[in-house]
């Protein structure tokens, strides 16, 4: 069920974020600083997903370069 998956995802993310905050605190970052960084990173990921919801379908940069070899492109 979709609601169960969402709850499982939230739990997994919360656990990972809790571990990240603990590690960041141990490295000298404040919880507030890390929370702000997490929010910014989350916003970036959300925007990137909105722009390209399935990046796995995109060519990797190395694949693009490989496709251009021998075709008079800049990677020759």
PDB file of C-alpha atoms in Angstrom:
ATOM      1  CA  UNK A   1       0.000   0.000   0.000  1.00  0.00           C
ATOM      2  CA  UNK A   2       1.265   3.473  -0.891  1.00  0.00           C
ATOM      3  CA  UNK A   3       0.721   4.926   2.593  1.00  0.00           C
ATOM      4  CA  UNK A   4       2.818   2.140   4.117  1.00  0.00           C
ATOM      5  CA  UNK A   5       5.664   2.781   1.666  1.00  0.00           C
ATOM      6  CA  UNK A   6       5.564   6.501   2.432  1.00  0.00           C
ATOM      7  CA  UNK A   7       5.729   5.806   6.164  1.00  0.00           C
ATOM      8  CA  UNK A   8       8.600   3.345   5.676  1.00  0.00           C
ATOM      9  CA  UNK A   9      10.455   5.909   3.564  1.00  0.00           C
ATOM     10  CA  UNK A  10       9.929   8.601   6.198  1.00  0.00           C
ATOM     11  CA  UNK A  11      11.242   6.282   8.902  1.00  0.00           C
ATOM     12  CA  UNK A  12      14.308   5.365   6.843  1.00  0.00           C
ATOM     13  CA  UNK A  13      15.058   9.004   6.048  1.00  0.00           C
ATOM     14  CA  UNK A  14      14.529  10.067   9.661  1.00  0.00           C
ATOM     15  CA  UNK A  15      16.950   7.393  10.873  1.00  0.00           C
ATOM     16  CA  UNK A  16      19.552   8.446   8.297  1.00  0.00           C
ATOM     17  CA  UNK A  17      19.118  12.116   9.195  1.00  0.00           C
ATOM     18  CA  UNK A  18      19.408  11.391  12.916  1.00  0.00           C
ATOM     19  CA  UNK A  19      22.713   9.623  12.239  1.00  0.00           C
ATOM     20  CA  UNK A  20      23.861  12.499  10.042  1.00  0.00           C
ATOM     21  CA  UNK A  21      23.080  15.075  12.743  1.00  0.00           C
ATOM     22  CA  UNK A  22      24.946  13.051  15.365  1.00  0.00           C
ATOM     23  CA  UNK A  23      27.993  12.725  13.086  1.00  0.00           C
ATOM     24  CA  UNK A  24      27.863  16.417  12.170  1.00  0.00           C
ATOM     25  CA  UNK A  25      27.617  17.411  15.837  1.00  0.00           C
ATOM     26  CA  UNK A  26      30.647  15.241  16.588  1.00  0.00           C
ATOM     27  CA  UNK A  27      32.501  17.053  13.778  1.00  0.00           C
ATOM     28  CA  UNK A  28      31.688  20.428  15.333  1.00  0.00           C
ATOM     29  CA  UNK A  29      28.614  21.529  13.374  1.00  0.00           C
ATOM     30  CA  UNK A  30      25.582  22.757  15.290  1.00  0.00           C
ATOM     31  CA  UNK A  31      22.266  20.963  14.908  1.00  0.00           C
ATOM     32  CA  UNK A  32      20.743  24.183  13.539  1.00  0.00           C
ATOM     33  CA  UNK A  33      23.453  24.464  10.848  1.00  0.00           C
ATOM     34  CA  UNK A  34      22.942  20.870   9.783  1.00  0.00           C
ATOM     35  CA  UNK A  35      19.149  21.153   9.718  1.00  0.00           C
ATOM     36  CA  UNK A  36      19.418  24.209   7.445  1.00  0.00           C
ATOM     37  CA  UNK A  37      21.833  22.310   5.176  1.00  0.00           C
ATOM     38  CA  UNK A  38      19.464  19.313   5.071  1.00  0.00           C
ATOM     39  CA  UNK A  39      16.543  21.558   4.117  1.00  0.00           C
ATOM     40  CA  UNK A  40      18.590  23.204   1.350  1.00  0.00           C
ATOM     41  CA  UNK A  41      19.730  19.823   0.044  1.00  0.00           C
ATOM     42  CA  UNK A  42      16.160  18.513   0.146  1.00  0.00           C
ATOM     43  CA  UNK A  43      14.929  21.519  -1.809  1.00  0.00           C
ATOM     44  CA  UNK A  44      17.691  21.000  -4.388  1.00  0.00           C
ATOM     45  CA  UNK A  45      16.760  17.318  -4.766  1.00  0.00           C
ATOM     46  CA  UNK A  46      13.049  18.148  -5.050  1.00  0.00           C
ATOM     47  CA  UNK A  47      13.746  20.746  -7.750  1.00  0.00           C
ATOM     48  CA  UNK A  48      16.069  18.381  -9.613  1.00  0.00           C
ATOM     49  CA  UNK A  49      13.429  15.651  -9.489  1.00  0.00           C
ATOM     50  CA  UNK A  50      10.798  18.058 -10.794  1.00  0.00           C
ATOM     51  CA  UNK A  51      13.066  19.005 -13.697  1.00  0.00           C
ATOM     52  CA  UNK A  52      14.063  15.403 -14.477  1.00  0.00           C
ATOM     53  CA  UNK A  53      11.939  12.787 -12.685  1.00  0.00           C
ATOM     54  CA  UNK A  54      13.858   9.820 -14.125  1.00  0.00           C
ATOM     55  CA  UNK A  55      17.531  10.727 -14.568  1.00  0.00           C
ATOM     56  CA  UNK A  56      18.416   7.037 -14.981  1.00  0.00           C
ATOM     57  CA  UNK A  57      17.067   7.310 -18.522  1.00  0.00           C
ATOM     58  CA  UNK A  58      19.550  10.088 -19.350  1.00  0.00           C
ATOM     59  CA  UNK A  59      22.903   9.419 -20.966  1.00  0.00           C
ATOM     60  CA  UNK A  60      25.803   9.565 -18.553  1.00  0.00           C
ATOM     61  CA  UNK A  61      28.332  12.226 -19.545  1.00  0.00           C
ATOM     62  CA  UNK A  62      30.824   9.499 -20.457  1.00  0.00           C
ATOM     63  CA  UNK A  63      28.242   7.908 -22.741  1.00  0.00           C
ATOM     64  CA  UNK A  64      27.661  11.261 -24.432  1.00  0.00           C
ATOM     65  CA  UNK A  65      31.386  11.694 -25.003  1.00  0.00           C
ATOM     66  CA  UNK A  66      31.671   8.135 -26.326  1.00  0.00           C
ATOM     67  CA  UNK A  67      28.787   8.736 -28.739  1.00  0.00           C
ATOM     68  CA  UNK A  68      30.571  11.827 -30.124  1.00  0.00           C
ATOM     69  CA  UNK A  69      33.909  10.149 -30.778  1.00  0.00           C
ATOM     70  CA  UNK A  70      34.492   9.839 -34.496  1.00  0.00           C
ATOM     71  CA  UNK A  71      31.685  12.218 -35.391  1.00  0.00           C
ATOM     72  CA  UNK A  72      33.736  15.432 -35.586  1.00  0.00           C
ATOM     73  CA  UNK A  73      32.664  16.609 -32.166  1.00  0.00           C
ATOM     74  CA  UNK A  74      34.843  18.235 -29.525  1.00  0.00           C
ATOM     75  CA  UNK A  75      35.770  14.904 -27.942  1.00  0.00           C
ATOM     76  CA  UNK A  76      37.630  13.590 -31.007  1.00  0.00           C
TER      77      UNK A  76
END
